[in-house]
PDB file of N, CA and C and ligand atoms in Angstrom:
ATOM      1  N   MET B  11     -28.017  80.384  -3.998  1.00  0.00           N
ATOM      2  CA  MET B  11     -27.055  80.727  -2.809  1.00  0.00           C
ATOM      3  C   MET B  11     -26.054  79.396  -2.728  1.00  0.00           C
ATOM      4  N   LYS B  12     -24.926  80.016  -2.405  1.00  0.00           N
ATOM      5  CA  LYS B  12     -23.022  79.960  -1.837  1.00  0.00           C
ATOM      6  C   LYS B  12     -23.090  79.048  -1.002  1.00  0.00           C
ATOM      7  N   ARG B  13     -21.593  77.326  -2.160  1.00  0.00           N
ATOM      8  CA  ARG B  13     -21.849  76.731  -1.162  1.00  0.00           C
ATOM      9  C   ARG B  13     -19.978  76.497  -0.769  1.00  0.00           C
ATOM     10  N   ASP B  14     -19.439  75.649   0.957  1.00  0.00           N
ATOM     11  CA  ASP B  14     -19.034  75.705   1.306  1.00  0.00           C
ATOM     12  C   ASP B  14     -18.339  74.316   0.356  1.00  0.00           C
ATOM     13  N   LYS B  15     -18.818  73.209   1.198  1.00  0.00           N
ATOM     14  CA  LYS B  15     -18.000  72.828   0.560  1.00  0.00           C
ATOM     15  C   LYS B  15     -19.484  71.607   0.387  1.00  0.00           C
ATOM     16  N   VAL B  16     -19.423  70.452  -0.228  1.00  0.00           N
ATOM     17  CA  VAL B  16     -20.202  69.221   0.025  1.00  0.00           C
ATOM     18  C   VAL B  16     -19.686  68.154   0.457  1.00  0.00           C
ATOM     19  N   ILE B  17     -20.401  67.286   0.746  1.00  0.00           N
ATOM     20  CA  ILE B  17     -19.664  66.363   1.024  1.00  0.00           C
ATOM     21  C   ILE B  17     -20.932  65.209   0.584  1.00  0.00           C
ATOM     22  N   ASN B  18     -20.069  64.073   0.432  1.00  0.00           N
ATOM     23  CA  ASN B  18     -20.399  62.311  -0.242  1.00  0.00           C
ATOM     24  C   ASN B  18     -19.996  61.767   1.001  1.00  0.00           C
ATOM     25  N   ILE B  19     -20.893  60.567   1.477  1.00  0.00           N
ATOM     26  CA  ILE B  19     -19.935  59.986   2.195  1.00  0.00           C
ATOM     27  C   ILE B  19     -20.612  58.242   1.448  1.00  0.00           C
ATOM     28  N   GLU B  20     -18.701  58.081   1.726  1.00  0.00           N
ATOM     29  CA  GLU B  20     -18.680  56.238   0.426  1.00  0.00           C
ATOM     30  C   GLU B  20     -19.162  55.699   0.879  1.00  0.00           C
ATOM     31  N   VAL B  21     -19.491  54.970  -0.152  1.00  0.00           N
ATOM     32  CA  VAL B  21     -20.171  53.260   0.247  1.00  0.00           C
ATOM     33  C   VAL B  21     -19.370  52.373  -0.221  1.00  0.00           C
ATOM     34  N   SER B  22     -19.063  51.411  -0.002  1.00  0.00           N
ATOM     35  CA  SER B  22     -18.564  50.613  -1.668  1.00  0.00           C
ATOM     36  C   SER B  22     -19.944  49.696  -1.310  1.00  0.00           C
ATOM     37  N   HIS B  23     -19.907  49.065  -3.163  1.00  0.00           N
ATOM     38  CA  HIS B  23     -21.331  48.919  -3.749  1.00  0.00           C
ATOM     39  C   HIS B  23     -21.749  47.472  -3.317  1.00  0.00           C
ATOM     40  N   LYS B  24     -20.232  46.569  -2.244  1.00  0.00           N
ATOM     41  CA  LYS B  24     -20.848  45.610  -2.005  1.00  0.00           C
ATOM     42  C   LYS B  24     -21.399  45.792  -0.409  1.00  0.00           C
ATOM     43  N   GLU B  25     -21.200  46.988   0.329  1.00  0.00           N
ATOM     44  CA  GLU B  25     -21.432  46.997   1.814  1.00  0.00           C
ATOM     45  C   GLU B  25     -22.852  47.665   1.017  1.00  0.00           C
ATOM     46  N   ILE B  26     -23.273  47.966   0.477  1.00  0.00           N
ATOM     47  CA  ILE B  26     -24.495  48.934   0.694  1.00  0.00           C
ATOM     48  C   ILE B  26     -25.644  47.717  -0.004  1.00  0.00           C
ATOM     49  N   VAL B  27     -24.803  46.669  -1.221  1.00  0.00           N
ATOM     50  CA  VAL B  27     -26.109  45.645  -0.745  1.00  0.00           C
ATOM     51  C   VAL B  27     -25.498  45.094   0.670  1.00  0.00           C
ATOM     52  N   LYS B  28     -24.819  44.998   1.185  1.00  0.00           N
ATOM     53  CA  LYS B  28     -25.655  44.245   2.302  1.00  0.00           C
ATOM     54  C   LYS B  28     -26.455  44.691   3.229  1.00  0.00           C
ATOM     55  N   ARG B  29     -26.322  45.995   3.667  1.00  0.00           N
ATOM     56  CA  ARG B  29     -27.076  46.268   4.094  1.00  0.00           C
ATOM     57  C   ARG B  29     -28.244  46.988   3.863  1.00  0.00           C
ATOM     58  N   LEU B  30     -28.529  46.986   2.453  1.00  0.00           N
ATOM     59  CA  LEU B  30     -30.100  47.075   2.138  1.00  0.00           C
ATOM     60  C   LEU B  30     -30.343  45.708   2.148  1.00  0.00           C
ATOM     61  N   SER B  31     -30.025  44.878   1.272  1.00  0.00           N
ATOM     62  CA  SER B  31     -30.130  43.471   1.306  1.00  0.00           C
ATOM     63  C   SER B  31     -30.256  42.410   2.407  1.00  0.00           C
ATOM     64  N   GLY B  32     -29.975  43.158   3.901  1.00  0.00           N
ATOM     65  CA  GLY B  32     -30.367  42.353   5.071  1.00  0.00           C
ATOM     66  C   GLY B  32     -31.816  42.973   5.768  1.00  0.00           C
ATOM     67  N   ARG B  33     -32.713  43.986   4.705  1.00  0.00           N
ATOM     68  CA  ARG B  33     -33.417  44.221   5.497  1.00  0.00           C
ATOM     69  C   ARG B  33     -35.072  44.210   5.675  1.00  0.00           C
ATOM     70  N   ARG B  34     -35.022  43.151   6.950  1.00  0.00           N
ATOM     71  CA  ARG B  34     -36.704  43.457   7.122  1.00  0.00           C
ATOM     72  C   ARG B  34     -37.149  43.999   7.615  1.00  0.00           C
ATOM     73  N   VAL B  35     -38.600  43.406   7.903  1.00  0.00           N
ATOM     74  CA  VAL B  35     -39.924  44.658   8.443  1.00  0.00           C
ATOM     75  C   VAL B  35     -40.915  43.562   8.723  1.00  0.00           C
ATOM     76  N   CYS B  36     -41.731  43.774  10.139  1.00  0.00           N
ATOM     77  CA  CYS B  36     -43.105  43.035  10.048  1.00  0.00           C
ATOM     78  C   CYS B  36     -43.736  44.393   8.920  1.00  0.00           C
ATOM     79  N   ARG B  37     -44.495  42.920   8.600  1.00  0.00           N
ATOM     80  CA  ARG B  37     -46.002  43.052   7.778  1.00  0.00           C
ATOM     81  C   ARG B  37     -46.748  43.633   8.079  1.00  0.00           C
ATOM     82  N   ASN B  38     -47.201  43.459  10.008  1.00  0.00           N
ATOM     83  CA  ASN B  38     -48.138  43.480  10.736  1.00  0.00           C
ATOM     84  C   ASN B  38     -47.672  45.049  11.711  1.00  0.00           C
ATOM     85  N   CYS B  39     -46.934  45.144  12.294  1.00  0.00           N
ATOM     86  CA  CYS B  39     -46.609  46.119  12.534  1.00  0.00           C
ATOM     87  C   CYS B  39     -45.897  47.797  12.329  1.00  0.00           C
ATOM     88  N   GLY B  40     -44.784  47.176  10.973  1.00  0.00           N
ATOM     89  CA  GLY B  40     -43.879  47.377  10.801  1.00  0.00           C
ATOM     90  C   GLY B  40     -42.941  48.465  10.725  1.00  0.00           C
ATOM     91  N   GLU B  41     -42.627  47.366  12.440  1.00  0.00           N
ATOM     92  CA  GLU B  41     -41.492  47.937  12.314  1.00  0.00           C
ATOM     93  C   GLU B  41     -40.510  46.764  11.947  1.00  0.00           C
ATOM     94  N   GLY B  42     -38.480  48.136  11.848  1.00  0.00           N
ATOM     95  CA  GLY B  42     -37.791  47.330  11.047  1.00  0.00           C
ATOM     96  C   GLY B  42     -36.967  46.095  11.909  1.00  0.00           C
ATOM     97  N   TYR B  43     -35.663  45.838  11.078  1.00  0.00           N
ATOM     98  CA  TYR B  43     -35.002  44.956  10.984  1.00  0.00           C
ATOM     99  C   TYR B  43     -33.930  44.640  10.938  1.00  0.00           C
ATOM    100  N   HIS B  44     -33.418  42.892  11.017  1.00  0.00           N
ATOM    101  CA  HIS B  44     -31.694  43.790  10.002  1.00  0.00           C
ATOM    102  C   HIS B  44     -31.418  42.043  10.019  1.00  0.00           C
ATOM    103  N   ILE B  45     -31.138  41.725   9.315  1.00  0.00           N
ATOM    104  CA  ILE B  45     -30.802  40.341   9.601  1.00  0.00           C
ATOM    105  C   ILE B  45     -29.374  40.093  10.297  1.00  0.00           C
ATOM    106  N   ILE B  46     -28.813  41.060   9.676  1.00  0.00           N
ATOM    107  CA  ILE B  46     -26.778  40.875  10.389  1.00  0.00           C
ATOM    108  C   ILE B  46     -27.738  42.129  11.834  1.00  0.00           C
ATOM    109  N   PHE B  47     -27.056  43.379  11.738  1.00  0.00           N
ATOM    110  CA  PHE B  47     -27.797  44.285  12.956  1.00  0.00           C
ATOM    111  C   PHE B  47     -28.166  44.253  13.684  1.00  0.00           C
ATOM    112  N   ASN B  48     -29.503  43.831  13.151  1.00  0.00           N
ATOM    113  CA  ASN B  48     -30.537  43.569  13.619  1.00  0.00           C
ATOM    114  C   ASN B  48     -31.490  42.728  13.650  1.00  0.00           C
ATOM    115  N   PRO B  49     -30.902  41.948  14.408  1.00  0.00           N
ATOM    116  CA  PRO B  49     -32.244  40.111  14.052  1.00  0.00           C
ATOM    117  C   PRO B  49     -33.712  39.964  14.720  1.00  0.00           C
ATOM    118  N   SER B  50     -34.665  39.525  14.910  1.00  0.00           N
ATOM    119  CA  SER B  50     -35.562  39.573  16.024  1.00  0.00           C
ATOM    120  C   SER B  50     -34.981  38.058  16.712  1.00  0.00           C
ATOM    121  N   MET B  51     -35.171  38.359  17.576  1.00  0.00           N
ATOM    122  CA  MET B  51     -35.580  36.831  18.250  1.00  0.00           C
ATOM    123  C   MET B  51     -35.070  34.979  17.565  1.00  0.00           C
ATOM    124  N   GLU B  52     -36.640  35.425  17.401  1.00  0.00           N
ATOM    125  CA  GLU B  52     -36.729  33.942  16.810  1.00  0.00           C
ATOM    126  C   GLU B  52     -36.683  34.528  14.464  1.00  0.00           C
ATOM    127  N   ASP B  53     -36.410  33.533  14.129  1.00  0.00           N
ATOM    128  CA  ASP B  53     -36.162  33.652  12.991  1.00  0.00           C
ATOM    129  C   ASP B  53     -37.550  34.004  12.330  1.00  0.00           C
ATOM    130  N   LYS B  54     -38.104  35.216  12.030  1.00  0.00           N
ATOM    131  CA  LYS B  54     -39.193  35.841  10.729  1.00  0.00           C
ATOM    132  C   LYS B  54     -40.084  36.122  11.812  1.00  0.00           C
ATOM    133  N   ILE B  55     -40.215  35.592  12.498  1.00  0.00           N
ATOM    134  CA  ILE B  55     -41.142  36.619  13.555  1.00  0.00           C
ATOM    135  C   ILE B  55     -40.853  37.717  14.342  1.00  0.00           C
ATOM    136  N   CYS B  56     -41.940  38.505  14.008  1.00  0.00           N
ATOM    137  CA  CYS B  56     -41.351  40.413  14.984  1.00  0.00           C
ATOM    138  C   CYS B  56     -41.712  39.849  16.608  1.00  0.00           C
ATOM    139  N   ASP B  57     -40.686  41.315  16.849  1.00  0.00           N
ATOM    140  CA  ASP B  57     -40.125  40.530  18.951  1.00  0.00           C
ATOM    141  C   ASP B  57     -41.596  41.537  19.497  1.00  0.00           C
ATOM    142  N   LYS B  58     -41.389  42.302  18.831  1.00  0.00           N
ATOM    143  CA  LYS B  58     -42.765  42.901  18.950  1.00  0.00           C
ATOM    144  C   LYS B  58     -45.515  42.882  19.230  1.00  0.00           C
ATOM    145  N   CYS B  59     -44.489  42.101  17.893  1.00  0.00           N
ATOM    146  CA  CYS B  59     -46.027  41.814  18.231  1.00  0.00           C
ATOM    147  C   CYS B  59     -46.476  40.636  17.524  1.00  0.00           C
ATOM    148  N   LYS B  60     -45.737  39.477  17.285  1.00  0.00           N
ATOM    149  CA  LYS B  60     -44.857  38.515  17.084  1.00  0.00           C
ATOM    150  C   LYS B  60     -45.972  38.246  15.597  1.00  0.00           C
ATOM    151  N   GLY B  61     -45.939  39.839  14.442  1.00  0.00           N
ATOM    152  CA  GLY B  61     -46.659  39.105  13.342  1.00  0.00           C
ATOM    153  C   GLY B  61     -45.090  38.783  11.710  1.00  0.00           C
ATOM    154  N   GLU B  62     -45.381  38.750  10.673  1.00  0.00           N
ATOM    155  CA  GLU B  62     -43.819  37.689  10.321  1.00  0.00           C
ATOM    156  C   GLU B  62     -43.514  39.081   9.230  1.00  0.00           C
ATOM    157  N   ILE B  63     -42.599  38.610   9.438  1.00  0.00           N
ATOM    158  CA  ILE B  63     -41.221  39.625   9.295  1.00  0.00           C
ATOM    159  C   ILE B  63     -40.570  38.637   7.800  1.00  0.00           C
ATOM    160  N   TYR B  64     -40.299  40.556   6.877  1.00  0.00           N
ATOM    161  CA  TYR B  64     -40.138  39.573   5.577  1.00  0.00           C
ATOM    162  C   TYR B  64     -39.256  40.704   5.342  1.00  0.00           C
ATOM    163  N   GLN B  65     -39.382  40.429   3.925  1.00  0.00           N
ATOM    164  CA  GLN B  65     -37.819  41.377   2.691  1.00  0.00           C
ATOM    165  C   GLN B  65     -39.392  41.925   1.697  1.00  0.00           C
ATOM    166  N   ARG B  66     -39.016  43.477   2.136  1.00  0.00           N
ATOM    167  CA  ARG B  66     -39.895  44.036   0.982  1.00  0.00           C
ATOM    168  C   ARG B  66     -38.704  43.556  -0.228  1.00  0.00           C
ATOM    169  N   ASP B  67     -39.938  43.626  -1.578  1.00  0.00           N
ATOM    170  CA  ASP B  67     -39.278  44.164  -2.911  1.00  0.00           C
ATOM    171  C   ASP B  67     -38.357  44.633  -3.586  1.00  0.00           C
ATOM    172  N   ASP B  68     -37.955  45.789  -2.916  1.00  0.00           N
ATOM    173  CA  ASP B  68     -37.700  47.670  -3.239  1.00  0.00           C
ATOM    174  C   ASP B  68     -35.805  46.548  -2.300  1.00  0.00           C
ATOM    175  N   ASP B  69     -36.024  45.980  -1.534  1.00  0.00           N
ATOM    176  CA  ASP B  69     -34.463  45.495  -0.922  1.00  0.00           C
ATOM    177  C   ASP B  69     -33.900  43.758  -1.358  1.00  0.00           C
ATOM    178  N   LYS B  70     -35.132  43.357  -2.336  1.00  0.00           N
ATOM    179  CA  LYS B  70     -34.235  42.486  -3.167  1.00  0.00           C
ATOM    180  C   LYS B  70     -32.983  41.946  -4.038  1.00  0.00           C
ATOM    181  N   GLU B  71     -31.885  41.963  -3.481  1.00  0.00           N
ATOM    182  CA  GLU B  71     -30.294  42.452  -4.173  1.00  0.00           C
ATOM    183  C   GLU B  71     -30.678  42.167  -5.975  1.00  0.00           C
ATOM    184  N   ASP B  72     -31.280  42.063  -6.450  1.00  0.00           N
ATOM    185  CA  ASP B  72     -31.802  42.213  -8.036  1.00  0.00           C
ATOM    186  C   ASP B  72     -32.026  44.366  -8.408  1.00  0.00           C
ATOM    187  N   THR B  73     -32.962  44.322  -7.444  1.00  0.00           N
ATOM    188  CA  THR B  73     -33.969  45.588  -7.675  1.00  0.00           C
ATOM    189  C   THR B  73     -32.595  46.394  -6.494  1.00  0.00           C
ATOM    190  N   ILE B  74     -31.911  46.485  -5.468  1.00  0.00           N
ATOM    191  CA  ILE B  74     -31.171  47.187  -5.111  1.00  0.00           C
ATOM    192  C   ILE B  74     -29.579  47.572  -6.024  1.00  0.00           C
ATOM    193  N   GLU B  75     -29.624  46.435  -6.613  1.00  0.00           N
ATOM    194  CA  GLU B  75     -28.422  47.319  -7.944  1.00  0.00           C
ATOM    195  C   GLU B  75     -28.910  47.908  -9.047  1.00  0.00           C
ATOM    196  N   ALA B  76     -30.646  47.422  -9.026  1.00  0.00           N
ATOM    197  CA  ALA B  76     -31.196  48.120 -10.201  1.00  0.00           C
ATOM    198  C   ALA B  76     -30.780  49.798  -9.901  1.00  0.00           C
ATOM    199  N   ARG B  77     -31.649  50.042  -8.444  1.00  0.00           N
ATOM    200  CA  ARG B  77     -31.725  51.058  -8.456  1.00  0.00           C
ATOM    201  C   ARG B  77     -29.655  51.375  -8.495  1.00  0.00           C
ATOM    202  N   LEU B  78     -28.549  51.324  -7.873  1.00  0.00           N
ATOM    203  CA  LEU B  78     -28.254  51.215  -7.716  1.00  0.00           C
ATOM    204  C   LEU B  78     -27.457  51.761  -8.831  1.00  0.00           C
ATOM    205  N   LYS B  79     -27.527  50.926  -9.988  1.00  0.00           N
ATOM    206  CA  LYS B  79     -27.032  51.423 -10.794  1.00  0.00           C
ATOM    207  C   LYS B  79     -26.988  52.931 -11.661  1.00  0.00           C
ATOM    208  N   VAL B  80     -28.716  53.480 -11.197  1.00  0.00           N
ATOM    209  CA  VAL B  80     -29.234  54.354 -12.124  1.00  0.00           C
ATOM    210  C   VAL B  80     -28.412  55.109 -11.049  1.00  0.00           C
ATOM    211  N   TYR B  81     -29.293  55.150  -9.585  1.00  0.00           N
ATOM    212  CA  TYR B  81     -27.948  56.305  -9.061  1.00  0.00           C
ATOM    213  C   TYR B  81     -26.760  56.792  -8.585  1.00  0.00           C
ATOM    214  N   GLU B  82     -25.587  56.030  -9.617  1.00  0.00           N
ATOM    215  CA  GLU B  82     -24.299  56.182  -9.584  1.00  0.00           C
ATOM    216  C   GLU B  82     -23.759  56.440 -11.441  1.00  0.00           C
ATOM    217  N   GLY B  83     -25.626  56.273 -11.644  1.00  0.00           N
ATOM    218  CA  GLY B  83     -25.874  57.259 -13.329  1.00  0.00           C
ATOM    219  C   GLY B  83     -25.305  58.182 -13.073  1.00  0.00           C
ATOM    220  N   GLN B  84     -26.377  58.665 -12.046  1.00  0.00           N
ATOM    221  CA  GLN B  84     -26.410  60.307 -12.177  1.00  0.00           C
ATOM    222  C   GLN B  84     -25.850  60.636 -11.385  1.00  0.00           C
ATOM    223  N   THR B  85     -25.290  60.579 -10.329  1.00  0.00           N
ATOM    224  CA  THR B  85     -24.609  60.849  -8.630  1.00  0.00           C
ATOM    225  C   THR B  85     -23.275  60.800  -9.457  1.00  0.00           C
ATOM    226  N   SER B  86     -22.210  59.983  -9.969  1.00  0.00           N
ATOM    227  CA  SER B  86     -21.063  60.286 -10.187  1.00  0.00           C
ATOM    228  C   SER B  86     -20.741  61.532 -10.843  1.00  0.00           C
ATOM    229  N   PRO B  87     -22.277  62.126 -12.068  1.00  0.00           N
ATOM    230  CA  PRO B  87     -21.788  62.874 -12.890  1.00  0.00           C
ATOM    231  C   PRO B  87     -20.981  64.521 -11.789  1.00  0.00           C
ATOM    232  N   LEU B  88     -22.109  64.426 -11.062  1.00  0.00           N
ATOM    233  CA  LEU B  88     -22.471  65.107  -9.920  1.00  0.00           C
ATOM    234  C   LEU B  88     -20.186  65.806  -9.184  1.00  0.00           C
ATOM    235  N   THR B  89     -20.599  64.640  -8.427  1.00  0.00           N
ATOM    236  CA  THR B  89     -19.426  64.040  -7.717  1.00  0.00           C
ATOM    237  C   THR B  89     -18.105  64.909  -8.511  1.00  0.00           C
ATOM    238  N   ASP B  90     -18.535  64.877  -9.696  1.00  0.00           N
ATOM    239  CA  ASP B  90     -16.871  64.928 -10.594  1.00  0.00           C
ATOM    240  C   ASP B  90     -17.076  66.360 -10.887  1.00  0.00           C
ATOM    241  N   PHE B  91     -18.329  67.410 -10.797  1.00  0.00           N
ATOM    242  CA  PHE B  91     -18.688  68.539 -11.113  1.00  0.00           C
ATOM    243  C   PHE B  91     -17.740  69.832  -9.268  1.00  0.00           C
ATOM    244  N   TYR B  92     -18.209  69.073  -8.471  1.00  0.00           N
ATOM    245  CA  TYR B  92     -17.954  69.075  -7.044  1.00  0.00           C
ATOM    246  C   TYR B  92     -16.265  69.465  -6.888  1.00  0.00           C
ATOM    247  N   LYS B  93     -15.913  67.874  -6.871  1.00  0.00           N
ATOM    248  CA  LYS B  93     -14.681  67.749  -7.333  1.00  0.00           C
ATOM    249  C   LYS B  93     -13.794  69.445  -7.354  1.00  0.00           C
ATOM    250  N   LYS B  94     -14.056  68.896  -9.121  1.00  0.00           N
ATOM    251  CA  LYS B  94     -13.221  70.620  -9.991  1.00  0.00           C
ATOM    252  C   LYS B  94     -13.724  71.425  -9.631  1.00  0.00           C
ATOM    253  N   LYS B  95     -14.688  71.582  -8.252  1.00  0.00           N
ATOM    254  CA  LYS B  95     -15.022  73.246  -7.916  1.00  0.00           C
ATOM    255  C   LYS B  95     -13.472  73.276  -6.644  1.00  0.00           C
ATOM    256  N   GLY B  96     -13.897  71.965  -6.117  1.00  0.00           N
ATOM    257  CA  GLY B  96     -12.113  71.340  -4.690  1.00  0.00           C
ATOM    258  C   GLY B  96     -13.293  72.110  -3.775  1.00  0.00           C
ATOM    259  N   LEU B  97     -15.033  71.678  -3.505  1.00  0.00           N
ATOM    260  CA  LEU B  97     -15.563  71.155  -3.213  1.00  0.00           C
ATOM    261  C   LEU B  97     -16.260  70.467  -1.838  1.00  0.00           C
ATOM    262  N   LEU B  98     -15.880  68.903  -2.373  1.00  0.00           N
ATOM    263  CA  LEU B  98     -15.874  67.490  -2.932  1.00  0.00           C
ATOM    264  C   LEU B  98     -14.870  67.323  -1.477  1.00  0.00           C
ATOM    265  N   VAL B  99     -15.849  66.268   0.491  1.00  0.00           N
ATOM    266  CA  VAL B  99     -15.422  66.225   0.759  1.00  0.00           C
ATOM    267  C   VAL B  99     -15.728  64.605   0.863  1.00  0.00           C
ATOM    268  N   ALA B 100     -14.754  63.779   0.846  1.00  0.00           N
ATOM    269  CA  ALA B 100     -15.249  62.550   1.043  1.00  0.00           C
ATOM    270  C   ALA B 100     -15.397  62.457   2.206  1.00  0.00           C
ATOM    271  N   ILE B 101     -15.942  61.407   2.809  1.00  0.00           N
ATOM    272  CA  ILE B 101     -15.757  60.280   3.911  1.00  0.00           C
ATOM    273  C   ILE B 101     -16.532  58.451   3.846  1.00  0.00           C
ATOM    274  N   ASP B 102     -15.403  57.910   4.444  1.00  0.00           N
ATOM    275  CA  ASP B 102     -16.225  57.611   5.156  1.00  0.00           C
ATOM    276  C   ASP B 102     -17.081  56.680   5.100  1.00  0.00           C
ATOM    277  N   GLY B 103     -18.411  56.239   4.624  1.00  0.00           N
ATOM    278  CA  GLY B 103     -18.921  55.748   5.432  1.00  0.00           C
ATOM    279  C   GLY B 103     -19.357  54.340   6.134  1.00  0.00           C
ATOM    280  N   VAL B 104     -18.461  53.258   6.225  1.00  0.00           N
ATOM    281  CA  VAL B 104     -18.617  52.624   6.682  1.00  0.00           C
ATOM    282  C   VAL B 104     -17.653  52.897   8.074  1.00  0.00           C
ATOM    283  N   GLY B 105     -18.405  52.742   9.666  1.00  0.00           N
ATOM    284  CA  GLY B 105     -18.482  52.488  10.372  1.00  0.00           C
ATOM    285  C   GLY B 105     -19.988  52.638  10.942  1.00  0.00           C
ATOM    286  N   GLY B 106     -19.725  53.301  12.796  1.00  0.00           N
ATOM    287  CA  GLY B 106     -21.105  53.562  13.137  1.00  0.00           C
ATOM    288  C   GLY B 106     -21.592  54.543  13.462  1.00  0.00           C
ATOM    289  N   PHE B 107     -22.795  54.953  14.026  1.00  0.00           N
ATOM    290  CA  PHE B 107     -23.565  56.144  13.623  1.00  0.00           C
ATOM    291  C   PHE B 107     -23.020  57.530  13.719  1.00  0.00           C
ATOM    292  N   LYS B 108     -22.264  57.520  15.333  1.00  0.00           N
ATOM    293  CA  LYS B 108     -21.988  57.935  15.396  1.00  0.00           C
ATOM    294  C   LYS B 108     -20.183  57.936  15.598  1.00  0.00           C
ATOM    295  N   GLU B 109     -19.257  57.331  14.779  1.00  0.00           N
ATOM    296  CA  GLU B 109     -17.722  57.557  13.920  1.00  0.00           C
ATOM    297  C   GLU B 109     -18.130  58.537  12.581  1.00  0.00           C
ATOM    298  N   ILE B 110     -19.382  58.082  12.312  1.00  0.00           N
ATOM    299  CA  ILE B 110     -19.515  58.853  11.257  1.00  0.00           C
ATOM    300  C   ILE B 110     -20.034  60.260  10.915  1.00  0.00           C
ATOM    301  N   THR B 111     -20.777  60.313  12.242  1.00  0.00           N
ATOM    302  CA  THR B 111     -21.244  61.742  11.811  1.00  0.00           C
ATOM    303  C   THR B 111     -20.158  62.079  12.664  1.00  0.00           C
ATOM    304  N   GLU B 112     -19.197  62.090  14.009  1.00  0.00           N
ATOM    305  CA  GLU B 112     -17.939  63.202  14.013  1.00  0.00           C
ATOM    306  C   GLU B 112     -17.094  62.928  12.568  1.00  0.00           C
ATOM    307  N   LYS B 113     -16.720  62.197  12.172  1.00  0.00           N
ATOM    308  CA  LYS B 113     -15.964  62.189  11.497  1.00  0.00           C
ATOM    309  C   LYS B 113     -16.932  63.546   9.689  1.00  0.00           C
ATOM    310  N   ILE B 114     -18.568  63.862   9.611  1.00  0.00           N
ATOM    311  CA  ILE B 114     -19.316  65.209   9.100  1.00  0.00           C
ATOM    312  C   ILE B 114     -18.786  65.930   9.603  1.00  0.00           C
ATOM    313  N   VAL B 115     -19.068  65.902  11.469  1.00  0.00           N
ATOM    314  CA  VAL B 115     -18.924  67.469  11.846  1.00  0.00           C
ATOM    315  C   VAL B 115     -17.000  68.556  11.464  1.00  0.00           C
ATOM    316  N   ASN B 116     -16.621  66.848  11.406  1.00  0.00           N
ATOM    317  CA  ASN B 116     -15.092  68.193  11.263  1.00  0.00           C
ATOM    318  C   ASN B 116     -14.824  68.295  10.061  1.00  0.00           C
ATOM    319  N   ALA B 117     -15.167  67.152   9.031  1.00  0.00           N
ATOM    320  CA  ALA B 117     -15.091  67.838   8.090  1.00  0.00           C
ATOM    321  C   ALA B 117     -15.768  69.315   7.338  1.00  0.00           C
ATOM    322  N   ILE B 118     -17.096  70.044   8.377  1.00  0.00           N
ATOM    323  CA  ILE B 118     -17.073  70.277   8.252  1.00  0.00           C
ATOM    324  C   ILE B 118     -16.363  71.947   8.866  1.00  0.00           C
ATOM    325  N   GLU B 119     -16.238  71.627   9.970  1.00  0.00           N
ATOM    326  CA  GLU B 119     -15.870  72.777  10.856  1.00  0.00           C
ATOM    327  C   GLU B 119     -14.198  73.197  10.853  1.00  0.00           C
ATOM    328  N   PHE B 120     -13.760  71.990  10.036  1.00  0.00           N
ATOM    329  CA  PHE B 120     -12.042  72.230  10.366  1.00  0.00           C
ATOM    330  C   PHE B 120     -11.393  72.034   8.943  1.00  0.00           C
ATOM    331  N   ARG B 121     -11.963  71.629   7.929  1.00  0.00           N
ATOM    332  CA  ARG B 121     -11.437  72.232   6.478  1.00  0.00           C
ATOM    333  C   ARG B 121     -12.563  73.661   5.947  1.00  0.00           C
TER     334      ARG B 121
HETATM  335 ZN1   ZN A 224     -44.387  43.576  13.959  1.00  0.00          ZN
END
């Protein structure tokens, strides 16, 4: 398959750790929260079912760092590969969902 473009959504290491380490989930109903972006009304208590909200092991900072190391090791050769072919489009992944979606759509349509 021919590829016209490869989109790379770039988010700093620090921002990824902040986003992932803030995630929380309800032990009872599975509802997702984030301590900064989407906190529950009461600390550690689910808004929906009053169950306990906790942090999954794979959202803990040490685990995130380890996951990022693997990801970065495997991904940087790939981004270099597409960059050399002139196909790589870097998108700044910091911002709201709508804003980033627009950036991606623009990159696909106009380049
Ligand atoms: Zn719940």
